[in-house]
Short mmCIF file of C-alpha atoms in Angstrom, two decimals:
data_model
loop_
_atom_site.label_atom_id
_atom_site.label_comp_id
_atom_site.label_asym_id
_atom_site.label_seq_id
_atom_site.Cartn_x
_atom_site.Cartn_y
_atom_site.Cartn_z
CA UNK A 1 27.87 -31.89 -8.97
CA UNK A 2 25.26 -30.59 -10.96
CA UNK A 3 22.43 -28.93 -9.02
CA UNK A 4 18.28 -29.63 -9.67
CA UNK A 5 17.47 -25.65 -10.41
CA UNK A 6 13.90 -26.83 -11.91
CA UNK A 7 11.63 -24.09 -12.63
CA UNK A 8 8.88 -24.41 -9.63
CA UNK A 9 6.58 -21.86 -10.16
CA UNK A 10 3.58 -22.00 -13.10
CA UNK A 11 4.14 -19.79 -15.90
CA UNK A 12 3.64 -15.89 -15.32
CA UNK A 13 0.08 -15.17 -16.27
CA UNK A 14 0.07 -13.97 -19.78
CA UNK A 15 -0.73 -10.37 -20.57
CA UNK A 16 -3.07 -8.81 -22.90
CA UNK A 17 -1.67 -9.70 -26.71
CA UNK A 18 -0.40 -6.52 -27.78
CA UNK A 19 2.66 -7.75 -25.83
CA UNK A 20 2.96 -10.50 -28.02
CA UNK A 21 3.29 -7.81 -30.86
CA UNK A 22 5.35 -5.47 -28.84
CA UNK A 23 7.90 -8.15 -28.05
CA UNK A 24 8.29 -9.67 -31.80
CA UNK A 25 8.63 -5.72 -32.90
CA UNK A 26 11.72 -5.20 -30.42
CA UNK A 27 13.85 -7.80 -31.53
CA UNK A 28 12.37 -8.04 -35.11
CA UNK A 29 15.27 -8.74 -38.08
CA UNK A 30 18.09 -9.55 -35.15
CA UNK A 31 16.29 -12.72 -33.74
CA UNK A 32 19.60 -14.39 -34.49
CA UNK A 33 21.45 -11.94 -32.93
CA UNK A 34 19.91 -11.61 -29.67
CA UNK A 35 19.57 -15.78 -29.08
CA UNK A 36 23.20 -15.69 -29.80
CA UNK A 37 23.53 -12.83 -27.06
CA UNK A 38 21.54 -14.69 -24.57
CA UNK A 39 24.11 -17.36 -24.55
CA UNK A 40 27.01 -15.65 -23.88
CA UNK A 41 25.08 -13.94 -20.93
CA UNK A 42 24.27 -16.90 -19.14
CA UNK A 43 27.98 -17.81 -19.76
CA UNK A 44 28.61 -14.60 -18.33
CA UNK A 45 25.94 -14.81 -15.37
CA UNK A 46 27.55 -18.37 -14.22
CA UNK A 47 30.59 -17.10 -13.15
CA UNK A 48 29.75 -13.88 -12.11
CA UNK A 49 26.84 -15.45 -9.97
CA UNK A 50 29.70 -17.50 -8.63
CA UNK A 51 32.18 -14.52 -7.81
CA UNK A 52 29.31 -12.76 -5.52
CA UNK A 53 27.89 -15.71 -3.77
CA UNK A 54 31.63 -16.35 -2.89
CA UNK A 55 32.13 -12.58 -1.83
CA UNK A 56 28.81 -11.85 -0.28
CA UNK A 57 28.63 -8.62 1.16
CA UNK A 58 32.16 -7.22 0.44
CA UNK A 59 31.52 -6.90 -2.92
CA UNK A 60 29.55 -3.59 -2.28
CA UNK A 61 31.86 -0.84 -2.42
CA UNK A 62 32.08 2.03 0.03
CA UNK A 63 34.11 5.55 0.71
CA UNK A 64 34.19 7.62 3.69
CA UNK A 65 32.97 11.59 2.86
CA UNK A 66 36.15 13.05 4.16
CA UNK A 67 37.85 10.64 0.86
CA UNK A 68 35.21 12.03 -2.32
CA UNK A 69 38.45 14.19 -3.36
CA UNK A 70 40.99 12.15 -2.93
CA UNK A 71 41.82 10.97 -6.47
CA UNK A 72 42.92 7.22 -6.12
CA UNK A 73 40.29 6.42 -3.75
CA UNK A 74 37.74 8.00 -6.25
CA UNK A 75 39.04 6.42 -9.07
CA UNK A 76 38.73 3.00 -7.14
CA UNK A 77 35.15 3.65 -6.12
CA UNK A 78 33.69 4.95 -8.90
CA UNK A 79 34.69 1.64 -11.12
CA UNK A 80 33.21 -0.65 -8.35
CA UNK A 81 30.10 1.45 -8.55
CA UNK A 82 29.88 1.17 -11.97
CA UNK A 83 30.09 -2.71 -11.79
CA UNK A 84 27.97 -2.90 -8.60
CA UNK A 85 25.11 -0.13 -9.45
CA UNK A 86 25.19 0.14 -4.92
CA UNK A 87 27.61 1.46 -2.79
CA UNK A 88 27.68 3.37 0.86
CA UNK A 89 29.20 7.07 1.49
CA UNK A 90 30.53 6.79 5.08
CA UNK A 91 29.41 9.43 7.80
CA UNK A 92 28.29 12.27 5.50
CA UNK A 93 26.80 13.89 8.13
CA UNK A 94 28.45 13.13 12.06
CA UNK A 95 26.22 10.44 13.41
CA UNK A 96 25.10 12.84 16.21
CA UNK A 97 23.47 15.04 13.62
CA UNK A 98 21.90 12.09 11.78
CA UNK A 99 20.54 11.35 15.24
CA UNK A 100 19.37 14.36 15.78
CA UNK A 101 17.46 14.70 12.84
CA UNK A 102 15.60 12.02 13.87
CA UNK A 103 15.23 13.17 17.67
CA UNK A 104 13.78 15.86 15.35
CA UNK A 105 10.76 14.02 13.73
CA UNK A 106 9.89 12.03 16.68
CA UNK A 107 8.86 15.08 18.44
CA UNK A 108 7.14 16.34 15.31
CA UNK A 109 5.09 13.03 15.31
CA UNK A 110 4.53 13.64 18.96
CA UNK A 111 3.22 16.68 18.51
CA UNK A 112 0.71 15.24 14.78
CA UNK A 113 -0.07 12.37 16.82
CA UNK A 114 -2.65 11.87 14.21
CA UNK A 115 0.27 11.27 11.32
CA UNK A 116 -0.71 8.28 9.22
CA UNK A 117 1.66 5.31 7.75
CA UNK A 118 2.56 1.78 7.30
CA UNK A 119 0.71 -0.27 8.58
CA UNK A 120 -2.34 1.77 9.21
CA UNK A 121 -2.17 -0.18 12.62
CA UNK A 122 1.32 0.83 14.23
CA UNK A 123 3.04 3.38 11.76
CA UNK A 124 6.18 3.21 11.02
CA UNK A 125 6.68 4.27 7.41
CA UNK A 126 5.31 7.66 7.76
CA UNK A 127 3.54 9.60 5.44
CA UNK A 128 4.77 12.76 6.24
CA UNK A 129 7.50 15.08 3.78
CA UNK A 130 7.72 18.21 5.60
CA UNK A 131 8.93 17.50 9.59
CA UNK A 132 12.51 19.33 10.56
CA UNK A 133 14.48 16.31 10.04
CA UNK A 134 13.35 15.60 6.46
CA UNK A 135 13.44 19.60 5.22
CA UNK A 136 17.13 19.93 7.17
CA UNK A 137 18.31 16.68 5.46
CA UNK A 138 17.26 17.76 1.70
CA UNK A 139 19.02 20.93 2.23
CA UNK A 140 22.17 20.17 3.92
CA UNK A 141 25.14 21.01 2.11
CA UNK A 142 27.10 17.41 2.79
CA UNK A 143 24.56 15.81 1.36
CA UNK A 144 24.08 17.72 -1.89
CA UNK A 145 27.86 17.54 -2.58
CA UNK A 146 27.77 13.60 -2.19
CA UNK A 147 24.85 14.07 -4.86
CA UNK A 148 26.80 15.68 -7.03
CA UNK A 149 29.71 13.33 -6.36
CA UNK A 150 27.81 10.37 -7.52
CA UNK A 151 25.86 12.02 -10.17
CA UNK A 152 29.18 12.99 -12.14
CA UNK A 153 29.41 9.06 -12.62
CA UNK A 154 27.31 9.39 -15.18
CA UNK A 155 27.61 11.14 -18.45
CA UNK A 156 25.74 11.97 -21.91
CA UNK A 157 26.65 11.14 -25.01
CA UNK A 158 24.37 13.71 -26.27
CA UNK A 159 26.42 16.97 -25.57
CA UNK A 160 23.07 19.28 -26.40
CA UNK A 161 21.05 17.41 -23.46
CA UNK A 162 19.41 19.01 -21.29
CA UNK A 163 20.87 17.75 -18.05
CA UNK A 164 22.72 18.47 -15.22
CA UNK A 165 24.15 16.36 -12.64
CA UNK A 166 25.72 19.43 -10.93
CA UNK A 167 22.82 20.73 -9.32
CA UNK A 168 20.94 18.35 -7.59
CA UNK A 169 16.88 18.95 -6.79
CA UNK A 170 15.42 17.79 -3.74
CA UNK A 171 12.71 14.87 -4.04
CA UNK A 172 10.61 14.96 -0.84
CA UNK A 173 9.84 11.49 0.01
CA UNK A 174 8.96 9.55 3.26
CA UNK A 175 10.69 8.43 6.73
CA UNK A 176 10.98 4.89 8.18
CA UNK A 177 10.99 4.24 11.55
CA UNK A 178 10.66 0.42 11.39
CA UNK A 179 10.91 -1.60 15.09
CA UNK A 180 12.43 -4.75 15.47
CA UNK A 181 10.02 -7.90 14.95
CA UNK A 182 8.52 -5.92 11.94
CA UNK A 183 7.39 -8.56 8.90
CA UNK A 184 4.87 -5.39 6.97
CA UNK A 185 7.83 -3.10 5.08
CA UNK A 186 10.11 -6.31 3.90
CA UNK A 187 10.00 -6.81 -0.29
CA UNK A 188 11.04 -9.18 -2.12
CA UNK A 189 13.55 -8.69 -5.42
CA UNK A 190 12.38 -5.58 -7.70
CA UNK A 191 13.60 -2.51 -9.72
CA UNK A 192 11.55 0.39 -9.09
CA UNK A 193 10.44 2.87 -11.93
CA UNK A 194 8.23 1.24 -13.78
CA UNK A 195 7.85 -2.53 -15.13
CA UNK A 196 6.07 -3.80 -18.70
CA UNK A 197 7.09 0.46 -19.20
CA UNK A 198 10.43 -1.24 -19.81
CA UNK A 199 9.40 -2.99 -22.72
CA UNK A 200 7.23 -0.44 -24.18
CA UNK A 201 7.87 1.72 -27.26
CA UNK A 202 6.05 4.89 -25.64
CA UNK A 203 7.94 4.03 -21.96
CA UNK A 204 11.55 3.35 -22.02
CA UNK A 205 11.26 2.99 -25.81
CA UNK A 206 11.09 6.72 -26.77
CA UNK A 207 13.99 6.99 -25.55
CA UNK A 208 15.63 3.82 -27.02
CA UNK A 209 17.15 3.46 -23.35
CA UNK A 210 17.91 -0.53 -23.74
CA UNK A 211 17.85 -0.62 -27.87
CA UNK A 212 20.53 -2.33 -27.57
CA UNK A 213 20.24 -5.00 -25.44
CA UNK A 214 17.53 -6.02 -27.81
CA UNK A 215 19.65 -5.71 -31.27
CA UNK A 216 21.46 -8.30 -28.93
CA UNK A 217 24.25 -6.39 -28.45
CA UNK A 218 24.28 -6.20 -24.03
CA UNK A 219 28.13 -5.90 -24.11
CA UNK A 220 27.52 -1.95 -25.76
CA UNK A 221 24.79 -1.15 -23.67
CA UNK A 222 25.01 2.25 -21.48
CA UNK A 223 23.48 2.10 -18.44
CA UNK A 224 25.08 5.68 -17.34
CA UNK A 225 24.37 7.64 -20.48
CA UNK A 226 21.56 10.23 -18.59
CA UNK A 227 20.53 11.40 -22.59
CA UNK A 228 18.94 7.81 -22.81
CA UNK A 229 16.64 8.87 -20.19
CA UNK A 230 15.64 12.12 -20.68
CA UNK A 231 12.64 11.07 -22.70
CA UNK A 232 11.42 8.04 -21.00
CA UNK A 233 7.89 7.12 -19.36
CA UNK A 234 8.31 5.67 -16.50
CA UNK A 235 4.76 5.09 -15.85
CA UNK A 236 2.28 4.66 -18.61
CA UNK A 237 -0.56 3.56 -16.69
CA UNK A 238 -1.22 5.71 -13.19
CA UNK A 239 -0.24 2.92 -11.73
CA UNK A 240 1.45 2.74 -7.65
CA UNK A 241 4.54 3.24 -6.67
CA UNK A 242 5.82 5.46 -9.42
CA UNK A 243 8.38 8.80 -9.47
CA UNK A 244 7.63 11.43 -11.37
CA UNK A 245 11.30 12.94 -11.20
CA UNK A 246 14.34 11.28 -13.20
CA UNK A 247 16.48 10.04 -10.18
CA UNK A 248 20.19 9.18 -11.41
CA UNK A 249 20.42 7.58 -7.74
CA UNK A 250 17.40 5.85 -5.32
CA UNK A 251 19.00 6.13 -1.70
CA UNK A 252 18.56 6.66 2.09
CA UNK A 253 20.40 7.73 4.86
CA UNK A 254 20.92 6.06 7.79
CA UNK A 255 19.41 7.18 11.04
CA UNK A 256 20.18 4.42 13.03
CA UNK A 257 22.61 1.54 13.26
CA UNK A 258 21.49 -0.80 11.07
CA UNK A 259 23.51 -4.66 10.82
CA UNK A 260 21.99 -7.23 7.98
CA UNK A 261 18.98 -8.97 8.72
CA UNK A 262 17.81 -5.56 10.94
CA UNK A 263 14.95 -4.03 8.11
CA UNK A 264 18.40 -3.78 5.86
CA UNK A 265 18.33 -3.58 1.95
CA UNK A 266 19.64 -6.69 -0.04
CA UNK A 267 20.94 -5.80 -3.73
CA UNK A 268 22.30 -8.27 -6.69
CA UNK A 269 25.40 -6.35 -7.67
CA UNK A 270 26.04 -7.91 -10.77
CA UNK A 271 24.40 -4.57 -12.46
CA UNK A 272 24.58 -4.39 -16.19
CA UNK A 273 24.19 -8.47 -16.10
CA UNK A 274 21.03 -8.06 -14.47
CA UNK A 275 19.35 -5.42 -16.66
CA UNK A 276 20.12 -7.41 -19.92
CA UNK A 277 19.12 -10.81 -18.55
CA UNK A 278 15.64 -9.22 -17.24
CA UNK A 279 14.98 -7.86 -20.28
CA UNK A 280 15.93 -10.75 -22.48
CA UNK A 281 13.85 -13.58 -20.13
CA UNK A 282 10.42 -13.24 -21.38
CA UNK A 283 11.87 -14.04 -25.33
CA UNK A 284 12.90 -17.26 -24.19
CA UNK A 285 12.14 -20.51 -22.69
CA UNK A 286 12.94 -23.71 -21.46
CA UNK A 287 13.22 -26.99 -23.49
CA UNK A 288 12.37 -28.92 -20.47
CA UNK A 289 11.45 -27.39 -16.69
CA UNK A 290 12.99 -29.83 -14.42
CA UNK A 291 16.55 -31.80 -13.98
CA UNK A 292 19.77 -31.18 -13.96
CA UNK A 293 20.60 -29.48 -16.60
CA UNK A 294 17.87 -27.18 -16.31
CA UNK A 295 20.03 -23.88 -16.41
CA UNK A 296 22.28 -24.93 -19.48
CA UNK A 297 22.27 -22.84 -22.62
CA UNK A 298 21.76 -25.68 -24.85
CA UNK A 299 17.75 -26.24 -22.49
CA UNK A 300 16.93 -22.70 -23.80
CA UNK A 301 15.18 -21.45 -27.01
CA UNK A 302 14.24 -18.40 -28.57
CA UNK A 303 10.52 -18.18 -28.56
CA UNK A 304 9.81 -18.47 -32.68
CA UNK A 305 6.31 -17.18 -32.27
CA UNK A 306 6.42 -14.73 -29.43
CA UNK A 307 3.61 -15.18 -26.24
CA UNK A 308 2.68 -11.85 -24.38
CA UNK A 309 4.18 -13.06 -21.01
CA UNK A 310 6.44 -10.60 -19.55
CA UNK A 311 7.98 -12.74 -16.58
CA UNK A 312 7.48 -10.40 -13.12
CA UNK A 313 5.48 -7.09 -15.10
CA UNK A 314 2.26 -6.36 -14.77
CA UNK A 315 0.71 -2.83 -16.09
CA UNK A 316 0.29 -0.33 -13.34
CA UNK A 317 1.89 -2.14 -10.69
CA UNK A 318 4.70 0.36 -11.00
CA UNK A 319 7.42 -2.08 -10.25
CA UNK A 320 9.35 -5.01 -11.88
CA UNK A 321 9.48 -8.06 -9.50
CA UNK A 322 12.20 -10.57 -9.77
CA UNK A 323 12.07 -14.00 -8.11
CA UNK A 324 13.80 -17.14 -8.70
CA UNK A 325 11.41 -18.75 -10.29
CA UNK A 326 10.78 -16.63 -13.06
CA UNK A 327 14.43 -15.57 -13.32
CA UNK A 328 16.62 -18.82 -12.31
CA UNK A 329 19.95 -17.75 -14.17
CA UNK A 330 20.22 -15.20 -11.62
CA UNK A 331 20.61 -17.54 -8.96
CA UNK A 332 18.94 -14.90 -6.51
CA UNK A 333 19.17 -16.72 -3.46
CA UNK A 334 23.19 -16.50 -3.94
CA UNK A 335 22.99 -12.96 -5.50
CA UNK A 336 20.94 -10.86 -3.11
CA UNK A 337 23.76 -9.95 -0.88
CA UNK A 338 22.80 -7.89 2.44
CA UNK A 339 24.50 -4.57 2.43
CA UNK A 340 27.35 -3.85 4.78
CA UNK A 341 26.27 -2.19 8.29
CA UNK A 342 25.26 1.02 8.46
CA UNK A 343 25.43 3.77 11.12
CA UNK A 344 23.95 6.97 11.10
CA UNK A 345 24.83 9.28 8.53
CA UNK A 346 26.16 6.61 6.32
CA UNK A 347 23.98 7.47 3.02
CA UNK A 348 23.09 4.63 0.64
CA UNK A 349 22.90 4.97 -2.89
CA UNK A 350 21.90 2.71 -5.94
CA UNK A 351 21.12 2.66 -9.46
CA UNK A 352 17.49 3.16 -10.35
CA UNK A 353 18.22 -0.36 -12.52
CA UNK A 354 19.54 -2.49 -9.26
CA UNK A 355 17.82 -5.72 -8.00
CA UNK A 356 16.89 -4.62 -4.11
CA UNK A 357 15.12 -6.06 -1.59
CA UNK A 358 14.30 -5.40 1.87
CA UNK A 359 14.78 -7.51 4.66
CA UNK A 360 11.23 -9.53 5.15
CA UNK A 361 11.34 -9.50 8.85
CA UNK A 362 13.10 -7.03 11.23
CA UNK A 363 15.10 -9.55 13.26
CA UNK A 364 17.30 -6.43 15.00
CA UNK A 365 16.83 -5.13 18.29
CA UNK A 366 16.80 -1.75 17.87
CA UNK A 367 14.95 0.90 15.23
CA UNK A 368 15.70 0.60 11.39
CA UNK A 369 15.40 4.39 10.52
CA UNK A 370 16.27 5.86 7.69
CA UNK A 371 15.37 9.43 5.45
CA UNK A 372 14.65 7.95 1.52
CA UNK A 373 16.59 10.90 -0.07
CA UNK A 374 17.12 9.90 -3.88
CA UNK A 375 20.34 11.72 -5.77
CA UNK A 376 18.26 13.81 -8.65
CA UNK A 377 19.99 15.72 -11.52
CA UNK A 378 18.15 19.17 -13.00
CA UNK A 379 16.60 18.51 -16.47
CA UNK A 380 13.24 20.45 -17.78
CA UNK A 381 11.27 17.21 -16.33
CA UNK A 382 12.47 17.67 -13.03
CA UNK A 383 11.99 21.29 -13.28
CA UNK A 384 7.95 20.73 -13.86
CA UNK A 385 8.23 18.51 -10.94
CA UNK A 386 9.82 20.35 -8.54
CA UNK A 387 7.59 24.05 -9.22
CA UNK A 388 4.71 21.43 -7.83
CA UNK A 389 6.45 20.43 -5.05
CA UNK A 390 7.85 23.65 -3.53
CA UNK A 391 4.21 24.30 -3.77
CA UNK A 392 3.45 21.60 -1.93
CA UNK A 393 6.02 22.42 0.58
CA UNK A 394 4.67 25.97 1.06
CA UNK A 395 1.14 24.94 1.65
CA UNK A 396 2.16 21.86 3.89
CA UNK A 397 0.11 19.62 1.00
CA UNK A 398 1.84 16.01 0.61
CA UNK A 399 4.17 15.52 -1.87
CA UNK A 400 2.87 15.63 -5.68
CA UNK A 401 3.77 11.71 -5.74
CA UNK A 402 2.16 10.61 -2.73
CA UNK A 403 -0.89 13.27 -3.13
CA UNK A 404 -3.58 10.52 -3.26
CA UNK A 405 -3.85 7.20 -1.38
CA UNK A 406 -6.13 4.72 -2.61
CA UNK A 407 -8.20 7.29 -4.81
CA UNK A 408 -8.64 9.60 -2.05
CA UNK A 409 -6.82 12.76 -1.24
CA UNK A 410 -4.02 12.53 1.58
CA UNK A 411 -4.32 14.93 4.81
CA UNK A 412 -0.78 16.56 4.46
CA UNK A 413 0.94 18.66 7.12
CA UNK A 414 -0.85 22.04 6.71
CA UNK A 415 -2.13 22.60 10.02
CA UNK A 416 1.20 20.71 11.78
CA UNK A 417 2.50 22.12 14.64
CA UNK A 418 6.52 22.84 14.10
CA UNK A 419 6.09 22.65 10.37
CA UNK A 420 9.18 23.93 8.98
CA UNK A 421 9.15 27.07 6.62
CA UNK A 422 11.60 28.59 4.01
CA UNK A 423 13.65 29.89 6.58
CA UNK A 424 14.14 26.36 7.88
CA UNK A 425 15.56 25.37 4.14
CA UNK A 426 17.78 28.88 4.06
CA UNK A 427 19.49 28.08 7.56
CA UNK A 428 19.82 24.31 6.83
CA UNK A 429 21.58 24.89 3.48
CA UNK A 430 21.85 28.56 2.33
CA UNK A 431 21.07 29.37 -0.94
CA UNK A 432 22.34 25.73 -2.36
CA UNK A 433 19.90 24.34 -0.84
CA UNK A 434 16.67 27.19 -1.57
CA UNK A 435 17.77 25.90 -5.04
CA UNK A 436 17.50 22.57 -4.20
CA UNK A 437 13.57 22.97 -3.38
CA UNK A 438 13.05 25.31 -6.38
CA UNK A 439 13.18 28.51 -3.97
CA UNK A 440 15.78 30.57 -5.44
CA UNK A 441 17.20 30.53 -8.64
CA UNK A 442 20.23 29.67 -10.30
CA UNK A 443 22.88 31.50 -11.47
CA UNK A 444 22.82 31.08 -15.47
CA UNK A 445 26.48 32.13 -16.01
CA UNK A 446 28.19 30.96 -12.85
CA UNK A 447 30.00 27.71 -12.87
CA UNK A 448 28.50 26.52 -15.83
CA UNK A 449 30.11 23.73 -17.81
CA UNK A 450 28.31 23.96 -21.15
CA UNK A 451 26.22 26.15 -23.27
CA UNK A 452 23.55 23.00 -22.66
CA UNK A 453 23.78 23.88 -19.11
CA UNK A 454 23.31 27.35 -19.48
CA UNK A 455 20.08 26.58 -21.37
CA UNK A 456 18.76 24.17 -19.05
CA UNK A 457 19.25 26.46 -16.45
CA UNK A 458 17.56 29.46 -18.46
CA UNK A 459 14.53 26.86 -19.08
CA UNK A 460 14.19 25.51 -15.40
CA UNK A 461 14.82 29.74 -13.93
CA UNK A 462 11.67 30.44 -16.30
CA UNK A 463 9.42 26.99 -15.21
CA UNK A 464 10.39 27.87 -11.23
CA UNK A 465 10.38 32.28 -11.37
CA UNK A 466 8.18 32.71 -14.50
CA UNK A 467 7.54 36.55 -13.06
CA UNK A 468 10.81 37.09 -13.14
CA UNK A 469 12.66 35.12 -16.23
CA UNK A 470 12.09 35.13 -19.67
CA UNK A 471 9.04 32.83 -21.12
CA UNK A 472 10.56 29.82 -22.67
CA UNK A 473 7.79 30.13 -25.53
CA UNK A 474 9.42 33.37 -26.94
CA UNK A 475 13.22 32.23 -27.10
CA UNK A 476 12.69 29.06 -28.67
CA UNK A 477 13.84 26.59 -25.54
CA UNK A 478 14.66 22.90 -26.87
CA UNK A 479 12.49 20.36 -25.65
CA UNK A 480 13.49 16.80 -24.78
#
């Protein structure tokens, strides 16, 4: 029986009309070629929509840590990640540990009771980077192999870039602490790191990461090739919300035990599908907005004269949103599957290009608490980056990302009691994980798998220990 899908909502406001422009240039001499590519997605999107409203949550693959070497079980997980863009490493760290990292901040908040968060009126998303349990988490070495486990998933067809995905770098982020009842943290569908930057030539176009999901050829596109990323801006317009690091993995590790429905995440893990279709939506539109056949390829046209809506992008909002409305083929109330429970030390990783959502109201009985602790790869970018947060770190500043709130200045943990130190990061995670924070560097010649590699590390020695390395002016470093 056919099933009244009828688009609800009014039309996303238009933007200004250089999108207009901007959207004709993209697909401009292969109009036939995409239209004819955004049938056989929604082809494609029916029955895979089907497959994962029928499967639900066990579509979401997982591995225990004691399994990231076993070969078959790899081989397994990494193709269901691939498909997916989410999956869950199983008690990387013993759940007592997890716990007590988190035993750990509590009585660092108890000592700052003045700590601020979300919302302002009973924090529980803490803005605060520096407290024992966050520094011993970044460092530890169980957690920096997973990164590197997942990080080898992806792979550059440009042999001379300047990336590494076997030395992670820490990105200091926040802690959530969210109690049950909680309706303030939940979000709806979005992809994080940027939104109308996605359509942009100076944003994800320098880098010609989706060129060719607009030459309408989604089947070829790459969404693991790190050398499409290298050059991209992920935020063209200061906007909220945005990472200044190149994260091959957004993630968090679990601090409590966390079911669906308790402040969980949600994802759509039909991955590439989802990219392409987002990306393809605001070309198109439907013949008419209501009945039963409102989903069907033949209701859908290729806009001749292209308007500057971009359906759920708005500049400097630092985000994509997705909702039913302006993305029906989806079928996002079938698609958002909850992830599988959690316990602590399970870590959570996902693609920075997945649909996720957070659970809109905390309906658990106990704390939601996790450590956001992103998987991210060394490249020159991430270099800059970190040299501004270990400075950060030292002087107990916030985070170079979270630095302002509002337009003004945030505290940071300078004058903290128990603020952790460098000797907290060296007898966390030895010297893997000073390098993780920027506080030691690498060794150019050891375990190096390319002569890329060796220059990337040269570059990132001389951005981190300029006193003591080579200035990348005077041997001619490559710049991407």
């Amino acid at each position: 029986m056919a099933v009244d899908l009828s688009l609800s909502d009014p039309d996303p406001f238009p933007l200004s009309e250089r999108f207009a422009k901007i959207k004709r240039n993209l697909i401009a001499g292969n109009e036939k070629a995409v239209a004819d590519s955004w049938y056989r997605l929604l082809g494609q999107l029916r029955k895979e929509a089907d497959r994962i409203a029928a499967a639900g949550s066990d579509v979401i693959p997982s591995i225990n840590y004691i399994d990231i070497h076993d070969i078959n079980k790899v081989a397994a997980f990494r193709d269901a990640l691939k498909e997916t863009g989410i999956a869950i490493i199983r008690r990387v760290v013993p759940p007592n540990v997890a716990l007590s990292w988190k035993e750990e901040t509590q009585e660092y908040l108890l000592h700052n009771p003045h700590t601020r968060g979300i919302p302002q009126r009973d924090p529980q998303l803490y803005e605060m980077f520096w407290s024992p349990g966050q520094v011993r988490a970044r460092a530890d070495s169980r957690l920096l192999e997973v990164q590197r486990f997942v990080m080898n998933i992806w792979h550059s067809d440009n042999e001379d870039a300047l990336v590494s995905s076997n030395h992670p770098v820490a990105y200091a982020d926040r802690i959530r602490m969210r109690k049950p009842g909680d309706a303030s943290l939940g979000s709806g569908p979005h992809i994080d790191n940027g939104s109308v930057e996605r359509w942009e030539p100076d944003g994800y176009g320098r880098a010609g990461t989706y060129a060719k999901i607009f030459q309408g050829r989604w089947e070829e596109y790459d969404p693991w090739d790190s050398s499409a990323r290298l050059g991209v801006t992920t935020d063209l317009y200061n906007g909220v919300s945005s990472c200044s690091m190149f994260r091959m993995f957004q993630g968090w590790l679990s601090l409590s035990s966390i079911a669906p429905g308790s402040g969980s995440l949600n994802a759509c893990p039909m991955f590439q599908l989802t990219t392409a279709y987002l990306l393809l939506r605001p070309f198109f539109s439907p013949r008419f907005k209501s009945g039963p056949n409102f989903l069907d390829e033949n209701n859908w046209n290729l806009h001749v004269a292209q308007n500057s809506v971009v359906h759920g992008a708005v500049p400097g909002n630092g985000i994509q949103e997705l909702s039913e409305a302006m993305h029906p083929h989806l079928r996002l109330d079938k698609t958002m599957v909850p992830i599988p429970r959690v316990e602590p030390g399970d870590y959570v990783l996902w693609h920075p290009d997945t649909v996720h959502a957070v659970d809109r109201i905390h309906t658990g009985i106990a704390d939601s608490s996790v450590l956001y602790v992103p998987a991210c790869p060394l490249t020159q970018t991430n270099a800059l980056y970190l040299a501004r947060q270990r400075k950060a770190f030292l002087l107990g500043h916030p985070a170079p990302d979270f630095a302002e709130s509002g337009g003004f200045p945030r505290p940071g943990e300078r004058d903290y009691m128990g603020r952790p130190g460098v000797q907290d990061v060296n007898d966390a995670g030895g010297e893997e994980g000073l390098r993780s924070m920027g506080l030691l560097p690498w060794d150019e010649e050891k375990g190096t798998a390319s002569a890329a590699e060796r220059e990337l590390l040269r570059q990132a020695n001389g951005i981190l220990f300029p006193d003591r390395f080579d200035s990348l002016m005077g041997r001619g470093a490559k710049r991407l």
